[in-house]
Coordinates of C-alpha atoms in Angstrom, one line a residue:
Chain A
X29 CA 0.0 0.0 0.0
X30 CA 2.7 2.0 1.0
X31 CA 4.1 1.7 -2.4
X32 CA 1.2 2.1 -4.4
X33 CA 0.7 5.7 -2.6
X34 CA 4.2 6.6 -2.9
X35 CA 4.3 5.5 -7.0
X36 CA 0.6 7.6 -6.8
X37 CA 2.1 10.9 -5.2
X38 CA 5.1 11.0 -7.5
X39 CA 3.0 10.0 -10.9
X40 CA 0.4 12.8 -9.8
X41 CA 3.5 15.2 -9.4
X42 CA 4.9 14.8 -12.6
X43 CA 1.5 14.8 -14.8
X44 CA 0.8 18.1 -16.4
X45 CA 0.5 17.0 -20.1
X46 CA -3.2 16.7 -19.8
X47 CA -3.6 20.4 -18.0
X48 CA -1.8 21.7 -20.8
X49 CA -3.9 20.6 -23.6
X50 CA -7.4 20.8 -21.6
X51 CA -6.4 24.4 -19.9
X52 CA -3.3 25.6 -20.8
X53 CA -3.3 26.5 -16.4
X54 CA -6.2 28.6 -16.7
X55 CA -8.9 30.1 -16.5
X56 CA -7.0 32.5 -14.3
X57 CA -4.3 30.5 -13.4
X58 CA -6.6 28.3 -11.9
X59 CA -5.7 24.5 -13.0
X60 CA -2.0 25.8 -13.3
X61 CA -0.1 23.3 -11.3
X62 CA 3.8 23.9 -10.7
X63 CA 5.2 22.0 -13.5
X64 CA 3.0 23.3 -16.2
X65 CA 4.1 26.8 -14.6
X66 CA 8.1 26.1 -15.0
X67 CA 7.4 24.6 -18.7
X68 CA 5.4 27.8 -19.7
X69 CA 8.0 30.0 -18.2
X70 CA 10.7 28.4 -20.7
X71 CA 8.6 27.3 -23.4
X72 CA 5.5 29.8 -23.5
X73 CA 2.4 29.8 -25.0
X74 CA 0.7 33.2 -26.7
X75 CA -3.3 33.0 -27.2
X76 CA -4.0 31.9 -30.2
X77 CA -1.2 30.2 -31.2
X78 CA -0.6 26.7 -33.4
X79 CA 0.6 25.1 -30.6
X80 CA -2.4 24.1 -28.7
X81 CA -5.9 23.1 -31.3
X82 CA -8.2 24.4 -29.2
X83 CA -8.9 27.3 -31.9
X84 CA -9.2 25.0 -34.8
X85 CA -10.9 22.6 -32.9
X86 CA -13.0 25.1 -31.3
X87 CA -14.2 26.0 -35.1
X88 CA -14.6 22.8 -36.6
X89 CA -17.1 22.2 -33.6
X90 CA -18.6 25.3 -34.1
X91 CA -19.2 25.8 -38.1
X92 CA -18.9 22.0 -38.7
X93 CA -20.3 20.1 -36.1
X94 CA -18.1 17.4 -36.5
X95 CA -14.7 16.9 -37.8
X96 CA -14.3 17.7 -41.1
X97 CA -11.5 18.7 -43.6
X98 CA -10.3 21.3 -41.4
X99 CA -8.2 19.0 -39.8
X100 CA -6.4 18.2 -42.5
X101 CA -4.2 21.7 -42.8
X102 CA -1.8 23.0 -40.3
X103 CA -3.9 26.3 -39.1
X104 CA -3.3 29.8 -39.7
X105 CA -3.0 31.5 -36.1
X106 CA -5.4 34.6 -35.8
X107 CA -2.7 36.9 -35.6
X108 CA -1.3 35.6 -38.9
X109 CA -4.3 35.8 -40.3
X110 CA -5.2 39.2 -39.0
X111 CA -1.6 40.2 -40.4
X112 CA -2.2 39.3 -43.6
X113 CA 0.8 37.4 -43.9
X114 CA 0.6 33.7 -44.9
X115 CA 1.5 30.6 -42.8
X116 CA 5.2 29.6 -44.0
Chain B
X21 CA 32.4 31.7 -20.5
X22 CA 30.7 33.9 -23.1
X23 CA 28.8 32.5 -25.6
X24 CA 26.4 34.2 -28.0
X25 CA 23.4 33.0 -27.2
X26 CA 23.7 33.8 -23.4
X27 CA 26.7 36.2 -23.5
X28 CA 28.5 36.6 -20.3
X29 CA 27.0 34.9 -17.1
X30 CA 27.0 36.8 -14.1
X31 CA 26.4 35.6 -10.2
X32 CA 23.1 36.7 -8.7
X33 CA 23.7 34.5 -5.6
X34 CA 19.8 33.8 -4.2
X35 CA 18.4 36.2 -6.4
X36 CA 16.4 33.7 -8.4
X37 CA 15.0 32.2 -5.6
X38 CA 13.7 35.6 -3.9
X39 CA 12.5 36.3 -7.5
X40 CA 10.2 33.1 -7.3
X41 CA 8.9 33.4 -3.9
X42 CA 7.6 36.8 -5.0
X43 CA 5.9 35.8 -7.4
X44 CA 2.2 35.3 -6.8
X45 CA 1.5 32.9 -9.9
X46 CA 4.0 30.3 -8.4
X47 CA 2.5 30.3 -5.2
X48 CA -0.9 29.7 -7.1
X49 CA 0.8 27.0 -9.1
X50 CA 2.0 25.1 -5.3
X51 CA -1.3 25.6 -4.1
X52 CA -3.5 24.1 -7.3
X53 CA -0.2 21.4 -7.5
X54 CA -1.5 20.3 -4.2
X55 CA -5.3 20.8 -4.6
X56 CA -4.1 18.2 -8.0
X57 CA -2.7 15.8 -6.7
X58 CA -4.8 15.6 -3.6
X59 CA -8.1 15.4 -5.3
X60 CA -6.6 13.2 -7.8
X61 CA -5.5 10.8 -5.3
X62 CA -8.7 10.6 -3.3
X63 CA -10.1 9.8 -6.8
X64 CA -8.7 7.2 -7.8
X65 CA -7.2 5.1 -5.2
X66 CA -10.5 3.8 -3.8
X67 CA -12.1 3.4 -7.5
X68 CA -8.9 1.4 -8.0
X69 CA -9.0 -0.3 -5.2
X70 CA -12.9 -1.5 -5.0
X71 CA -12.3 -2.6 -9.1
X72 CA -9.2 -4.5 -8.4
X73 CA -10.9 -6.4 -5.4
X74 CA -14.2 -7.3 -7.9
X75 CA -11.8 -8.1 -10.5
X76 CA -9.0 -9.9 -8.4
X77 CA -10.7 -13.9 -9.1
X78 CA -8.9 -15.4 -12.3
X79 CA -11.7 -15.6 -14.6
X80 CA -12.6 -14.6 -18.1
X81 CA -14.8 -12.6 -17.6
X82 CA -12.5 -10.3 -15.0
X83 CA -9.4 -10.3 -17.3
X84 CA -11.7 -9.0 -20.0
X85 CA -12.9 -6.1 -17.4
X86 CA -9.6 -5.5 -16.2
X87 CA -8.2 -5.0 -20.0
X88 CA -11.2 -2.6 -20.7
X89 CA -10.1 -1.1 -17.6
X90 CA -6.2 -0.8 -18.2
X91 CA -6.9 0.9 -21.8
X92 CA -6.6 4.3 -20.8
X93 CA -3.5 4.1 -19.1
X94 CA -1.5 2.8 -22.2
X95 CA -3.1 5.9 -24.4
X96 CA -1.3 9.3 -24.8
X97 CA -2.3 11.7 -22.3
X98 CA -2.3 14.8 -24.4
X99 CA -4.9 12.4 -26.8
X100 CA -7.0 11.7 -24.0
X101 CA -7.0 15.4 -22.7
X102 CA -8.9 16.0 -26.3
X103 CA -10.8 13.5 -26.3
X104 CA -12.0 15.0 -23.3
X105 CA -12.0 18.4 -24.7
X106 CA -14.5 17.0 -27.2
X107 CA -16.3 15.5 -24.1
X108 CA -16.6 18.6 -21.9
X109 CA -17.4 21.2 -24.6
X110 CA -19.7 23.8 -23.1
X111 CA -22.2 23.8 -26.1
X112 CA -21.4 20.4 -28.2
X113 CA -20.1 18.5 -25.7
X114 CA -21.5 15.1 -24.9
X115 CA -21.2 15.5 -20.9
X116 CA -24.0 18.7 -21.1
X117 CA -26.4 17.0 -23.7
X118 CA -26.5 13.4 -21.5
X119 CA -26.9 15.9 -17.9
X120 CA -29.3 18.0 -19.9
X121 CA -31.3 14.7 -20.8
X122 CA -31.1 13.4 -17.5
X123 CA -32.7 16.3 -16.3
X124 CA -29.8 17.4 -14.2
X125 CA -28.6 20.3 -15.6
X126 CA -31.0 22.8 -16.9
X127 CA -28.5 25.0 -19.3
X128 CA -25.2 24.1 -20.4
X129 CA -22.1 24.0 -17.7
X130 CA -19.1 25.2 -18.3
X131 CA -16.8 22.2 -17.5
X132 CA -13.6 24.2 -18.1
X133 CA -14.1 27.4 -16.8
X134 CA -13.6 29.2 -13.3
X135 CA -15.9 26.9 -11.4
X136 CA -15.4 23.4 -13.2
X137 CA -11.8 23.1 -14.8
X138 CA -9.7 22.0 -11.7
X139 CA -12.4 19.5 -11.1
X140 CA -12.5 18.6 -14.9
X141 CA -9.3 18.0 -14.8
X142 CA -8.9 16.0 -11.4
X143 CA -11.2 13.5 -13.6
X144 CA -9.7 13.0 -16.6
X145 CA -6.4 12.4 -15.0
X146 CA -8.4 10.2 -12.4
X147 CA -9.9 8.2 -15.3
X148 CA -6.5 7.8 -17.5
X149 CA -4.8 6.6 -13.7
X150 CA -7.3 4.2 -12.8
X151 CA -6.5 1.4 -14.5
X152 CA -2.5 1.4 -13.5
X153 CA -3.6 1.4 -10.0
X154 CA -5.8 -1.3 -10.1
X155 CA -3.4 -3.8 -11.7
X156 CA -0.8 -2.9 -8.4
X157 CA -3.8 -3.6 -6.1
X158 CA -4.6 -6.8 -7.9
X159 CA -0.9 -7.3 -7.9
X160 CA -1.2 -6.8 -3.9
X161 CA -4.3 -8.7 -3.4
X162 CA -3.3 -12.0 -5.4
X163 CA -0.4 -12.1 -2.8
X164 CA -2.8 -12.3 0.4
X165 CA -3.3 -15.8 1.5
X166 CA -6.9 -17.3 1.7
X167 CA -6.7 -18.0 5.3
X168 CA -6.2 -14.3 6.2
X169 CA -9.8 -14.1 4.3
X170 CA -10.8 -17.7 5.5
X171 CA -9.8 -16.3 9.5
X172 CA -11.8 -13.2 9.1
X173 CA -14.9 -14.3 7.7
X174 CA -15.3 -16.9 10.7
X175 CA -14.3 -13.9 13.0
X176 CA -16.9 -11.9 11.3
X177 CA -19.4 -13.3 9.6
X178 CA -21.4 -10.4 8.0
X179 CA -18.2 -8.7 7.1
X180 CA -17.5 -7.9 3.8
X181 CA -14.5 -9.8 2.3
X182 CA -13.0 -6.4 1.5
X183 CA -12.5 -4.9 4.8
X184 CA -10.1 -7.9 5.7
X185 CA -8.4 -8.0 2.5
X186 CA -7.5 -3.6 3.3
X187 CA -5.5 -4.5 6.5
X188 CA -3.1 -7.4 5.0
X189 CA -2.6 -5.1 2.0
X190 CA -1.5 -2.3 4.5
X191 CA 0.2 -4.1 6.7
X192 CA 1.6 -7.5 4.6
X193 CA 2.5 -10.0 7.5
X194 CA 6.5 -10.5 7.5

């Protein structure tokens, strides 16, 4: 038992993978757990970037309904697109 | 040493570290770390636990269950995150439409907003953990003799078989 809650505490620790795609730590910093904090602070993520789908996703769900051809091309981040400038 | 993508290092002795105990977003991030894992744990260890003991007798039927069970922990967990992104959608999502026909919820909830997304995420990483847990405690419980259960149930008749199975998994005679 004592094992199993040590293996637990350390797995829980480490897991921030899933945070970062559901939330990305927020709304307000509220799901942002210490790992996910250190990775952003080297690695960070701007709104509406290419890294994280939830735009594209968020789209296809909300013109298409379902998946569709959409996510077939790499997409075009908003300030790209608002730019003018084309996705190279 | 100067190099050109860092040019030349300079010693700021503890400065980092008085520069992250100011900062209020890292002292949220310890606090929801903990809230995480806590919740998480509380989760899933008894789920794991009461499926590993229903599941613990070598049958067909249980190593079926206990592969349907174990599936999630071999998958991605950036995959399962959207899956569950899919799942918890505010105004598609599959979670509102089954609480809305339930007659739970009345309008849509908000799974990953202010109110919802620690909890949201406590279970999804709950649900991918599950099944990892449950093959240790079935790994545990396949190691208690039957006359610990055998000793237990004459002790107590009306006891269920689970209550004597917690303390030899806690406390494995030597």
């Amino acid at each position: 038992m004592k094992m199993i809650l040590m293996l637990a505490l350390v797995i829980s620790f480490m897991d921030y993978q899933s945070i970062m795609v559901l939330t990305e730590g927020g709304p307000m910093n509220q799901t942002n757990v210490m790992f996910l904090y250190i990775y952003q602070l080297f690695f960070p993520i701007t709104a509406g970037s290419s890294v994280v789908p939830g735009v594209w996703l968020w789209r296809s769900l909300q013109f298409g309904g379902s998946v569709d051809h959409r996510w077939c091309h790499w997409p075009v981040s908003d300030s790209r697109q608002a730019a003018g400038r084309s996705d190279r | 040493m100067t190099t050109r993508a860092t040019g030349t290092p300079k010693f700021v002795g503890f400065a980092n570290f008085a520069r992250i105990a100011r900062d209020t977003v890292f002292k949220t991030a310890i606090v929801n770390t903990f809230v995480y894992v806590g919740g998480k744990l509380l989760l899933t260890l008894p789920i794991a636990f009461m499926l590993a003991f229903l599941l613990s007798k070598n049958t067909r039927l249980n190593a079926t269950g206990q592969s349907i069970i174990f599936t999630p922990t071999i998958m991605s967990s950036a995959v399962m995150a959207l899956i569950f992104y899919l799942l918890f959608n505010t105004y598609n999502g599959e979670i509102n439409r089954f609480l809305t026909w339930l007659g739970i919820i009345d309008e849509n909830v908000n799974w990953l907003g202010v109110k919802y997304a620690m909890l949201t995420c406590i279970i999804i990483a709950a649900w991918g953990g599950i099944g990892n847990y449950m093959v240790y405690f079935i790994a545990g419980l396949t190691g208690i003799s039957t006359e610990v259960y055998e000793s237990a149930n004459w002790m107590v008749r009306m006891q269920p078989r689970s209550c004597s199975a917690l303390p030899s998994l806690c406390w494995p005679p030597s």
